[in-house]
Amino acid sequence: MLPRRFADWFGSRGWQIRSHQSALIEHAARGESVLLVAPTGGGKTLAGFLPSLIDLANLPARRRSALHTLYISPLKALAVDVQRNLEAPISEMGLAIKAETRTGDTSVSKRQRQRHSPPDILLTTPEQLGLLLSNPGAALMFASLKTVVLDELHAMYNSKRGDLLALGLSRLQTLAPGHRRVGLSATVADPAALQRYLMPQPMQGEARSALVLGQAGAKPKIEISASDEYVPWSGHLARHAMGDIMEAIRTAKTALVFVNTRAQAELTFQALWRVNSDNLPIALHHGSLAPAQRRKVEAAMTRGDLRAVVCTSTLDLGIDWGAVDKVICVGAPKGAARLVQRIGRANHRLDEPSLALLVPSNRFEVLECNAARDAVMAGELDGERLKHGSLDVLAQHILCLSCSKPFDASALFSEVRSASPYVHITRDDFDKVLDFVATGGYALKRYDRYAKLRKTPEGLWRLAHPRLAQQYRLNAGVIIEDPMIEIRLQAKGRPTGVGGRVLGQMEEYFIEQLTSGDTFVFSGNVLRFEGIREDGAYVSRTQEAEAQVPSYNGGQFPLSTFLAQRVREMVSKPETWDLLPDPVGEWLRIQELRSVIPKPGQLLVETFPRGAKSYLVCYPFEGRLAHQTLGMLITRRLERLRLRPIGFVANEYALAVWGLRDMGNVDMAELFAEDMLGDDLDAWLAESALYKRTFRNCAIISGLIERRSVGREKTGRQVTFSSDLIYDVLREHEPDHILLRATYEDAGTGLLDIARLTDMLKRVRNRIVTRQLDRVSPLAVPALLEISKEMVAGEANEDILHEVEASLIEEAMRVD
């Protein structure tokens, strides 16, 4: 039953309480943890807070002196937005409730005050929770905690941030054993995984929270922009469709234009301004821009001042931009769940359809966009491979708790084991991680710098030195980005390095490749590089039309396994081709005539000569990361066969290898055998730069390598140098070191995607279809165009690329 004051507030807004909001109040009355799965616009966030507001409203303010509800969001911007929205019911009902945010932007004085005198409701992030738990006063701060609300749980639970959060929740269970948890999630394929995540897990069996399913909203209206006249063969920028995108912006009140990478965001923003004849207000938003610039864009969106924002995943999650009524996705969405998430940014009303326009940038993406739309309309979503809890994150957590107070190893093991991601951890593995934190492990224990814990006479583990607590707090967190450097706009008439407004940050490795006078695109402008000084890279604005594009490492999404399967099925069904744009349908029909269309469970491998080279092209449809790993392993095998491979390129759908000798007579079953994941993989990993980069990230997260110390921050080169040295020592002297194990587990689903490659090799065993052709096939053209771009660089060679493309297409599509 909704209390009178709350019922009157709903009535004053013309609202009626929804069934899932009532259900969460009932579960709270019974003290039960619960997962709410509901679409955007259904009042999920309000449902999560209503029981807390009701409980707090019934408590006199004089009896409240401790934290009641902790809200955790994956984005600090979302926490700020939710706090602002929460103020409406609090102020309009006259509730004496204090709600505050705590993020990296919160002042030091306010953060200190919150530890000693917390608000009734604190809104924060997983990283800030870790920092709070490292404080000696954590037990007192959280002792009276009643509720933890986990927003956008689907975006966190199956990741390293999810591991960090799960370990934090396990500590909260010890400090406040009576608290309950509320998970708020968009629609997911497997709610059971999130239900387990919310509950402390027993030693035997499993525990799940209650589940509430919100009412389904109106089905979205999803259009796909693809011409019957022209569809590009390759590329990711959709330059051909900028006019269509601009027209869609003109017909919207406010549109979000989503792209998949920061580089695409910069280029798309530039391209749209070139066709923005009406001078509509269009902004840019991505993670490398200065925080002040991002906040300025967000404020303009809130006021409804913008007609469009070109953005990346920074605006994926549940921030409520009321004026947004259309979502435009440039490039394929890479997953049905991601598409649902992005579409949900438009029209936060449950009973009205969200409007979305998908803009594929090439022919394969036409297939992917159609597969994604069909999946969303059918209510089918991507499943996820559930990961085990990461050992490097556990090491960080152990160090975190030691900063608070000494701990008993057995008690901590039981606590960690209750966290869903760590339910399978053995005592032996836990002890190895503890020994690593305490001494660095066998190979490193002789060095005092790695000794961080000591055992007390009572058998408890404590911090070896108080300064280590400060070091932990400077380096805590699991989001590891490439080393960044500030980009400063040089003040006119002043020498380089004097003054300069900060435009944002860029990867250090990209800036180091530039020389004075080079131009690049950033922050929506074409900039001229002037030089590097201690406080950043200095640039000036230029009017040049063409420039380099920063090759950001972050923000590239892999094609989901679920969507890849749907694309394979669509390709294999000729009866669906008539529904595709004419150029795409013709492309597939000529492929079927000249080579073969593989069935969903098959792997097609084509070989053919071109010029003085021989080519091998296969079509696993498993995503770029898995294909890159496959390419490295395949070329090693071809080298052993003395076929002299020269190189390879990988895209989301295909892998192309080229060499000096004919590869058509190779035993493909042997070439693609699963045993490549044995000695071949181990030999490659030993020298792989990507694998060393994965180790570097694990070393940083675990606390083995510290990027920051008081008044000093290491450069990316310094961090990498330290990491590579330690990596070599461990591989030689302690190959079973816990960090090397963590690195291998990361490689399975991270930069190398070994787990997905393993599944693919098993799937295609005895199902490889080979074709020896006399020339390139239609399906191979996009991959060969990638090779051309690799081999022909520079603006002056654009004409050469066009000639190569025309020649390839004519050769592939000729029927004789």
Short mmCIF file of C-alpha atoms in Angstrom, two decimals, residues 271-697:
data_model
loop_
_atom_site.label_atom_id
_atom_site.label_comp_id
_atom_site.label_asym_id
_atom_site.label_seq_id
_atom_site.Cartn_x
_atom_site.Cartn_y
_atom_site.Cartn_z
CA ALA A 271 31.36 15.23 -42.04
CA LEU A 272 27.99 16.33 -40.67
CA TRP A 273 29.14 19.93 -40.32
CA ARG A 274 30.10 19.92 -44.00
CA VAL A 275 26.49 19.12 -44.98
CA ASN A 276 24.83 21.15 -42.21
CA SER A 277 23.56 23.88 -44.53
CA ASP A 278 20.97 25.00 -41.95
CA ASN A 279 23.66 25.51 -39.27
CA LEU A 280 21.74 23.33 -36.80
CA PRO A 281 23.40 23.14 -33.36
CA ILE A 282 25.31 19.84 -33.34
CA ALA A 283 27.75 18.82 -30.59
CA LEU A 284 30.36 16.15 -29.96
CA HIS A 285 30.66 13.94 -26.85
CA HIS A 286 33.24 11.23 -26.13
CA GLY A 287 35.48 10.09 -23.29
CA SER A 288 38.66 11.89 -24.38
CA LEU A 289 37.15 15.38 -24.36
CA ALA A 290 37.80 17.62 -21.38
CA PRO A 291 35.27 17.06 -18.54
CA ALA A 292 34.22 20.70 -18.74
CA GLN A 293 33.45 20.29 -22.45
CA ARG A 294 31.39 17.13 -21.81
CA ARG A 295 29.45 18.82 -19.00
CA LYS A 296 28.75 21.79 -21.27
CA VAL A 297 27.27 19.46 -23.91
CA GLU A 298 25.24 17.58 -21.29
CA ALA A 299 23.84 20.83 -19.89
CA ALA A 300 22.88 22.00 -23.40
CA MET A 301 21.12 18.66 -23.98
CA THR A 302 19.21 18.99 -20.72
CA ARG A 303 18.02 22.47 -21.78
CA GLY A 304 17.02 21.16 -25.21
CA ASP A 305 19.41 23.55 -26.98
CA LEU A 306 20.94 20.94 -29.32
CA ARG A 307 19.51 19.24 -32.39
CA ALA A 308 22.06 16.41 -32.39
CA VAL A 309 24.99 15.02 -30.43
CA VAL A 310 27.56 12.74 -32.05
CA CYS A 311 28.61 10.38 -29.28
CA THR A 312 30.16 7.06 -28.29
CA SER A 313 29.25 4.69 -25.46
CA THR A 314 29.65 7.61 -23.03
CA LEU A 315 25.91 8.27 -23.53
CA ASP A 316 24.83 4.59 -23.76
CA LEU A 317 23.50 4.27 -20.24
CA GLY A 318 20.43 5.53 -18.45
CA ILE A 319 20.93 9.30 -18.24
CA ASP A 320 17.53 10.87 -18.92
CA TRP A 321 17.77 13.34 -21.80
CA GLY A 322 14.13 14.30 -22.03
CA ALA A 323 14.31 16.04 -25.41
CA VAL A 324 15.87 13.10 -27.30
CA ASP A 325 13.31 11.60 -29.67
CA LYS A 326 15.50 9.79 -32.20
CA VAL A 327 18.60 7.61 -32.10
CA ILE A 328 20.84 7.23 -35.16
CA CYS A 329 23.42 4.42 -35.12
CA VAL A 330 26.24 4.94 -37.62
CA GLY A 331 27.81 1.58 -38.30
CA ALA A 332 26.50 -1.78 -37.13
CA PRO A 333 25.61 -2.05 -33.41
CA LYS A 334 27.70 -5.25 -32.84
CA GLY A 335 25.06 -6.67 -30.49
CA ALA A 336 21.27 -6.78 -30.13
CA ALA A 337 21.41 -5.86 -26.44
CA ARG A 338 23.58 -2.83 -27.21
CA LEU A 339 21.09 -1.74 -29.87
CA VAL A 340 18.21 -2.02 -27.37
CA GLN A 341 20.23 0.02 -24.87
CA ARG A 342 20.93 2.77 -27.38
CA ILE A 343 17.41 2.89 -28.76
CA GLY A 344 16.22 3.33 -25.18
CA ARG A 345 17.93 6.73 -25.03
CA ALA A 346 15.11 8.06 -27.26
CA ASN A 347 11.67 8.84 -25.90
CA HIS A 348 11.64 7.89 -22.20
CA ARG A 349 7.95 6.97 -22.33
CA LEU A 350 6.93 3.35 -21.98
CA ASP A 351 3.79 3.51 -24.13
CA GLU A 352 5.32 5.28 -27.14
CA PRO A 353 7.76 3.67 -29.58
CA SER A 354 11.37 4.82 -29.69
CA LEU A 355 12.56 5.86 -33.15
CA ALA A 356 15.88 4.59 -34.47
CA LEU A 357 17.78 4.78 -37.76
CA LEU A 358 20.58 2.30 -38.45
CA VAL A 359 23.18 3.46 -40.98
CA PRO A 360 25.39 0.57 -42.18
CA SER A 361 28.72 1.69 -43.56
CA ASN A 362 29.40 -1.34 -45.78
CA ARG A 363 27.77 -4.45 -47.22
CA PHE A 364 28.53 -6.79 -44.36
CA GLU A 365 27.11 -4.18 -41.98
CA VAL A 366 23.86 -4.15 -43.99
CA LEU A 367 23.53 -7.83 -43.06
CA GLU A 368 24.46 -7.13 -39.43
CA CYS A 369 22.00 -4.24 -39.09
CA ASN A 370 19.18 -6.37 -40.53
CA ALA A 371 20.06 -9.23 -38.18
CA ALA A 372 20.14 -6.88 -35.18
CA ARG A 373 16.81 -5.27 -36.07
CA ASP A 374 15.14 -8.66 -36.55
CA ALA A 375 16.49 -9.86 -33.20
CA VAL A 376 15.23 -6.77 -31.36
CA MET A 377 11.80 -6.97 -32.95
CA ALA A 378 11.62 -10.67 -32.01
CA GLY A 379 12.63 -9.87 -28.43
CA GLU A 380 15.82 -11.95 -28.66
CA LEU A 381 19.03 -10.73 -27.04
CA ASP A 382 22.71 -11.69 -26.85
CA GLY A 383 23.73 -14.11 -24.15
CA GLU A 384 27.08 -13.59 -22.41
CA ARG A 385 29.88 -15.97 -21.54
CA LEU A 386 30.11 -15.66 -17.77
CA LYS A 387 33.63 -15.00 -16.55
CA HIS A 388 35.13 -16.13 -13.28
CA GLY A 389 36.29 -13.46 -10.86
CA SER A 390 39.63 -11.95 -11.89
CA LEU A 391 42.59 -12.70 -9.64
CA ASP A 392 44.22 -9.30 -10.18
CA VAL A 393 41.02 -7.61 -8.95
CA LEU A 394 41.04 -9.87 -5.89
CA ALA A 395 44.63 -8.79 -5.16
CA GLN A 396 43.54 -5.15 -5.26
CA HIS A 397 40.62 -5.90 -2.95
CA ILE A 398 42.86 -7.64 -0.40
CA LEU A 399 45.13 -4.59 -0.36
CA CYS A 400 42.05 -2.37 -0.01
CA LEU A 401 40.81 -4.17 3.09
CA SER A 402 44.27 -4.19 4.68
CA CYS A 403 44.19 -0.38 4.49
CA SER A 404 41.10 -0.43 6.71
CA LYS A 405 42.21 -2.83 9.44
CA PRO A 406 44.06 -6.15 9.93
CA PHE A 407 42.16 -9.19 8.68
CA ASP A 408 41.99 -12.94 9.24
CA ALA A 409 42.76 -14.90 6.05
CA SER A 410 40.19 -17.66 6.65
CA ALA A 411 37.41 -15.18 7.39
CA LEU A 412 38.30 -13.16 4.29
CA PHE A 413 38.34 -16.30 2.12
CA SER A 414 34.78 -17.14 3.24
CA GLU A 415 33.73 -13.56 2.52
CA VAL A 416 35.29 -13.56 -0.96
CA ARG A 417 33.84 -16.98 -1.72
CA SER A 418 30.33 -15.59 -1.07
CA ALA A 419 30.68 -13.13 -4.01
CA SER A 420 29.06 -14.65 -7.08
CA PRO A 421 32.05 -14.18 -9.48
CA TYR A 422 34.37 -15.87 -6.95
CA VAL A 423 32.15 -18.76 -5.91
CA HIS A 424 34.52 -21.25 -7.60
CA ILE A 425 37.78 -19.95 -6.14
CA THR A 426 39.81 -22.53 -4.21
CA ARG A 427 41.58 -21.88 -0.96
CA ASP A 428 44.87 -22.65 -2.68
CA ASP A 429 44.30 -19.93 -5.31
CA PHE A 430 43.17 -17.47 -2.64
CA ASP A 431 46.33 -18.16 -0.62
CA LYS A 432 48.48 -17.62 -3.72
CA VAL A 433 46.85 -14.24 -4.32
CA LEU A 434 47.32 -13.34 -0.64
CA ASP A 435 50.99 -14.36 -0.82
CA PHE A 436 51.40 -12.26 -3.97
CA VAL A 437 49.99 -9.17 -2.22
CA ALA A 438 52.12 -9.85 0.85
CA THR A 439 55.46 -10.60 -0.86
CA GLY A 440 55.12 -10.32 -4.67
CA GLY A 441 55.38 -14.10 -5.01
CA TYR A 442 58.36 -16.46 -5.14
CA ALA A 443 60.27 -14.67 -7.91
CA LEU A 444 59.85 -11.18 -6.42
CA LYS A 445 59.87 -11.69 -2.65
CA ARG A 446 63.54 -10.75 -2.33
CA TYR A 447 62.61 -7.14 -3.28
CA ASP A 448 61.24 -5.11 -0.36
CA ARG A 449 59.18 -2.85 -2.64
CA TYR A 450 56.75 -5.72 -3.32
CA ALA A 451 56.25 -6.60 0.37
CA LYS A 452 52.91 -4.97 1.25
CA LEU A 453 51.49 -7.13 4.06
CA ARG A 454 52.88 -8.54 7.30
CA LYS A 455 51.48 -11.07 9.73
CA THR A 456 50.82 -9.98 13.30
CA PRO A 457 51.59 -12.18 16.34
CA GLU A 458 47.83 -12.84 16.52
CA GLY A 459 47.88 -14.33 13.01
CA LEU A 460 46.18 -11.38 11.30
CA TRP A 461 47.44 -9.71 8.13
CA ARG A 462 48.15 -5.98 8.30
CA LEU A 463 49.57 -3.30 6.01
CA ALA A 464 53.39 -3.38 6.00
CA HIS A 465 53.68 0.44 6.12
CA PRO A 466 51.08 3.26 6.47
CA ARG A 467 52.28 4.98 3.27
CA LEU A 468 50.98 1.98 1.29
CA ALA A 469 47.40 3.06 2.10
CA GLN A 470 47.98 6.35 0.28
CA GLN A 471 49.60 4.51 -2.62
CA TYR A 472 46.59 2.21 -2.85
CA ARG A 473 44.15 5.14 -2.94
CA LEU A 474 46.15 6.89 -5.68
CA ASN A 475 46.07 3.79 -7.89
CA ALA A 476 42.76 2.07 -7.04
CA GLY A 477 40.34 1.05 -9.79
CA VAL A 478 40.17 -1.42 -12.67
CA ILE A 479 39.62 0.87 -15.65
CA ILE A 480 42.99 0.85 -17.39
CA GLU A 481 43.29 3.19 -20.34
CA ASP A 482 46.33 3.85 -22.45
CA PRO A 483 48.55 6.59 -20.97
CA MET A 484 47.04 9.93 -21.91
CA ILE A 485 48.44 13.39 -22.53
CA GLU A 486 46.57 16.67 -22.26
CA ILE A 487 45.87 18.54 -25.51
CA ARG A 488 46.25 22.30 -25.00
CA LEU A 489 45.17 24.98 -27.45
CA GLN A 490 48.09 27.36 -27.82
CA ALA A 491 47.20 30.94 -27.03
CA LYS A 492 47.56 33.28 -30.01
CA GLY A 493 50.72 35.34 -30.05
CA ARG A 494 52.32 33.36 -27.24
CA PRO A 495 55.20 30.87 -27.50
CA THR A 496 54.55 27.14 -27.37
CA GLY A 497 54.19 25.89 -23.80
CA VAL A 498 52.85 29.13 -22.31
CA GLY A 499 49.22 28.97 -21.15
CA GLY A 500 46.67 27.16 -23.26
CA ARG A 501 43.09 25.93 -22.73
CA VAL A 502 42.76 22.15 -22.23
CA LEU A 503 40.70 20.53 -25.01
CA GLY A 504 40.90 17.00 -23.62
CA GLN A 505 43.26 14.03 -23.56
CA MET A 506 44.66 11.70 -26.19
CA GLU A 507 46.70 8.53 -26.22
CA GLU A 508 50.34 9.28 -25.52
CA TYR A 509 51.56 6.82 -28.16
CA PHE A 510 49.72 8.71 -30.93
CA ILE A 511 51.11 12.10 -29.94
CA GLU A 512 54.64 10.70 -29.80
CA GLN A 513 54.39 9.79 -33.50
CA LEU A 514 53.69 13.39 -34.56
CA THR A 515 56.18 16.00 -35.69
CA SER A 516 55.65 19.75 -35.60
CA GLY A 517 53.26 20.80 -38.36
CA ASP A 518 51.32 17.51 -38.53
CA THR A 519 47.55 17.91 -38.42
CA PHE A 520 44.89 15.73 -36.79
CA VAL A 521 41.20 15.79 -35.90
CA PHE A 522 40.19 16.28 -32.27
CA SER A 523 37.42 17.95 -30.28
CA GLY A 524 35.56 18.65 -33.50
CA ASN A 525 38.44 20.69 -34.96
CA VAL A 526 41.35 20.16 -37.33
CA LEU A 527 44.42 20.90 -35.21
CA ARG A 528 48.09 21.53 -36.01
CA PHE A 529 50.62 19.91 -33.69
CA GLU A 530 53.09 22.47 -32.33
CA GLY A 531 55.08 20.48 -29.78
CA ILE A 532 55.16 18.70 -26.41
CA ARG A 533 55.92 20.40 -23.14
CA GLU A 534 55.83 19.14 -19.56
CA ASP A 535 52.16 20.04 -19.09
CA GLY A 536 50.86 18.61 -22.39
CA ALA A 537 50.82 18.66 -26.17
CA TYR A 538 50.27 22.10 -27.68
CA VAL A 539 48.17 22.59 -30.80
CA SER A 540 46.72 25.39 -32.87
CA ARG A 541 43.63 25.50 -35.07
CA THR A 542 44.09 25.19 -38.83
CA GLN A 543 41.84 25.48 -41.86
CA GLU A 544 43.23 22.40 -43.62
CA ALA A 545 40.43 20.17 -44.90
CA GLU A 546 42.24 16.85 -44.49
CA ALA A 547 44.06 15.55 -41.45
CA GLN A 548 45.11 12.39 -39.66
CA VAL A 549 42.63 10.66 -37.40
CA PRO A 550 43.82 9.67 -33.93
CA SER A 551 43.99 5.85 -33.78
CA TYR A 552 42.32 5.52 -30.37
CA ASN A 553 42.64 2.08 -28.82
CA GLY A 554 39.48 2.35 -26.73
CA GLY A 555 35.84 2.06 -27.68
CA GLN A 556 35.82 -0.70 -30.30
CA PHE A 557 33.08 -3.25 -29.63
CA PRO A 558 33.40 -6.87 -30.77
CA LEU A 559 30.65 -8.47 -32.83
CA SER A 560 28.56 -10.53 -30.38
CA THR A 561 28.45 -14.30 -30.79
CA PHE A 562 24.65 -14.19 -30.93
CA LEU A 563 24.54 -11.59 -33.68
CA ALA A 564 27.31 -13.33 -35.65
CA GLN A 565 25.18 -16.49 -35.70
CA ARG A 566 22.16 -14.56 -36.98
CA VAL A 567 24.28 -13.01 -39.76
CA ARG A 568 25.54 -16.46 -40.77
CA GLU A 569 21.95 -17.70 -40.91
CA MET A 570 20.82 -14.72 -42.99
CA VAL A 571 23.66 -15.18 -45.48
CA SER A 572 22.79 -18.87 -45.90
CA LYS A 573 19.10 -18.27 -46.76
CA PRO A 574 18.65 -17.04 -50.36
CA GLU A 575 14.93 -16.49 -49.71
CA THR A 576 15.83 -13.53 -47.46
CA TRP A 577 18.08 -11.80 -49.97
CA ASP A 578 15.17 -10.08 -51.74
CA LEU A 579 14.59 -8.11 -48.53
CA LEU A 580 18.08 -6.60 -48.76
CA PRO A 581 19.12 -3.61 -50.91
CA ASP A 582 19.62 -4.62 -54.54
CA PRO A 583 23.45 -4.27 -54.54
CA VAL A 584 23.73 -6.54 -51.49
CA GLY A 585 21.37 -9.16 -52.89
CA GLU A 586 23.29 -9.17 -56.18
CA TRP A 587 26.60 -9.48 -54.27
CA LEU A 588 25.42 -12.64 -52.50
CA ARG A 589 23.89 -14.19 -55.65
CA ILE A 590 27.12 -13.82 -57.63
CA GLN A 591 29.05 -15.22 -54.66
CA GLU A 592 26.78 -18.27 -54.76
CA LEU A 593 27.33 -18.59 -58.52
CA ARG A 594 31.11 -18.15 -58.50
CA SER A 595 32.03 -19.86 -55.21
CA VAL A 596 29.64 -21.00 -52.47
CA ILE A 597 27.55 -19.57 -49.64
CA PRO A 598 28.51 -21.41 -46.43
CA LYS A 599 25.84 -22.93 -44.22
CA PRO A 600 25.67 -21.54 -40.64
CA GLY A 601 27.89 -24.25 -39.11
CA GLN A 602 30.48 -24.27 -41.89
CA LEU A 603 33.72 -22.38 -42.45
CA LEU A 604 34.33 -21.30 -46.03
CA VAL A 605 38.00 -21.05 -47.04
CA GLU A 606 38.79 -19.63 -50.49
CA THR A 607 42.18 -19.50 -52.20
CA PHE A 608 43.02 -17.63 -55.39
CA PRO A 609 45.91 -15.86 -57.15
CA ARG A 610 46.04 -12.13 -57.78
CA GLY A 611 49.01 -10.42 -59.33
CA ALA A 612 52.18 -12.08 -58.09
CA LYS A 613 50.62 -13.16 -54.80
CA SER A 614 48.46 -15.97 -53.50
CA TYR A 615 45.53 -15.33 -51.17
CA LEU A 616 43.67 -17.36 -48.55
CA VAL A 617 40.42 -15.86 -47.26
CA CYS A 618 38.16 -17.47 -44.64
CA TYR A 619 34.86 -16.27 -43.17
CA PRO A 620 34.45 -17.23 -39.48
CA PHE A 621 32.17 -14.24 -38.61
CA GLU A 622 33.65 -14.23 -35.09
CA GLY A 623 34.77 -10.62 -34.70
CA ARG A 624 38.00 -8.76 -35.34
CA LEU A 625 39.79 -9.75 -32.11
CA ALA A 626 39.35 -13.51 -32.61
CA HIS A 627 40.27 -13.14 -36.29
CA GLN A 628 43.50 -11.28 -35.47
CA THR A 629 44.57 -14.07 -33.13
CA LEU A 630 43.62 -16.66 -35.75
CA GLY A 631 45.66 -14.73 -38.33
CA MET A 632 48.78 -14.80 -36.17
CA LEU A 633 48.46 -18.55 -35.57
CA ILE A 634 47.61 -19.41 -39.20
CA THR A 635 50.59 -17.46 -40.56
CA ARG A 636 52.93 -19.29 -38.16
CA ARG A 637 51.68 -22.59 -39.54
CA LEU A 638 51.99 -21.41 -43.14
CA GLU A 639 55.58 -20.35 -42.42
CA ARG A 640 56.36 -23.87 -41.20
CA LEU A 641 54.90 -25.18 -44.49
CA ARG A 642 57.32 -22.83 -46.31
CA LEU A 643 54.50 -21.07 -48.13
CA ARG A 644 56.04 -17.68 -47.30
CA PRO A 645 53.04 -15.75 -45.96
CA ILE A 646 53.63 -11.99 -46.05
CA GLY A 647 50.82 -10.71 -43.87
CA PHE A 648 47.13 -10.76 -43.01
CA VAL A 649 44.22 -8.44 -42.30
CA ALA A 650 41.15 -9.13 -40.19
CA ASN A 651 37.74 -7.50 -40.03
CA GLU A 652 34.62 -8.50 -38.09
CA TYR A 653 33.62 -11.11 -40.66
CA ALA A 654 36.70 -12.42 -42.48
CA LEU A 655 40.42 -13.08 -42.31
CA ALA A 656 42.63 -12.67 -45.40
CA VAL A 657 46.23 -13.97 -45.61
CA TRP A 658 48.50 -13.22 -48.55
CA GLY A 659 51.82 -14.81 -49.48
CA LEU A 660 54.27 -15.63 -52.23
CA ARG A 661 53.30 -19.27 -52.82
CA ASP A 662 50.05 -21.00 -53.73
CA MET A 663 48.07 -21.96 -50.61
CA GLY A 664 45.32 -23.83 -52.49
CA ASN A 665 46.70 -27.32 -51.84
CA VAL A 666 47.06 -26.96 -48.08
CA ASP A 667 45.16 -29.47 -45.94
CA MET A 668 42.67 -26.98 -44.46
CA ALA A 669 41.46 -29.41 -41.79
CA GLU A 670 45.03 -29.62 -40.53
CA LEU A 671 45.63 -25.88 -40.92
CA PHE A 672 42.56 -25.02 -38.82
CA ALA A 673 42.98 -27.87 -36.30
CA GLU A 674 42.37 -27.10 -32.65
CA ASP A 675 45.92 -28.05 -31.70
CA MET A 676 47.03 -24.60 -32.88
CA LEU A 677 45.84 -23.50 -29.43
CA GLY A 678 48.61 -25.57 -27.84
CA ASP A 679 52.28 -25.05 -28.65
CA ASP A 680 51.60 -22.54 -31.46
CA LEU A 681 49.58 -20.36 -29.12
CA ASP A 682 52.10 -20.60 -26.27
CA ALA A 683 54.99 -19.72 -28.59
CA TRP A 684 53.14 -16.74 -30.00
CA LEU A 685 51.97 -15.48 -26.59
CA ALA A 686 55.56 -15.49 -25.35
CA GLU A 687 56.44 -12.78 -27.87
CA SER A 688 53.07 -11.09 -28.40
CA ALA A 689 52.93 -7.36 -27.71
CA LEU A 690 49.17 -7.66 -27.11
CA TYR A 691 49.75 -10.34 -24.48
CA LYS A 692 52.36 -8.19 -22.75
CA ARG A 693 49.89 -5.32 -22.80
CA THR A 694 47.33 -7.59 -21.11
CA PHE A 695 49.93 -8.47 -18.45
CA ARG A 696 50.68 -4.77 -17.95
CA ASN A 697 47.01 -4.10 -17.23
#
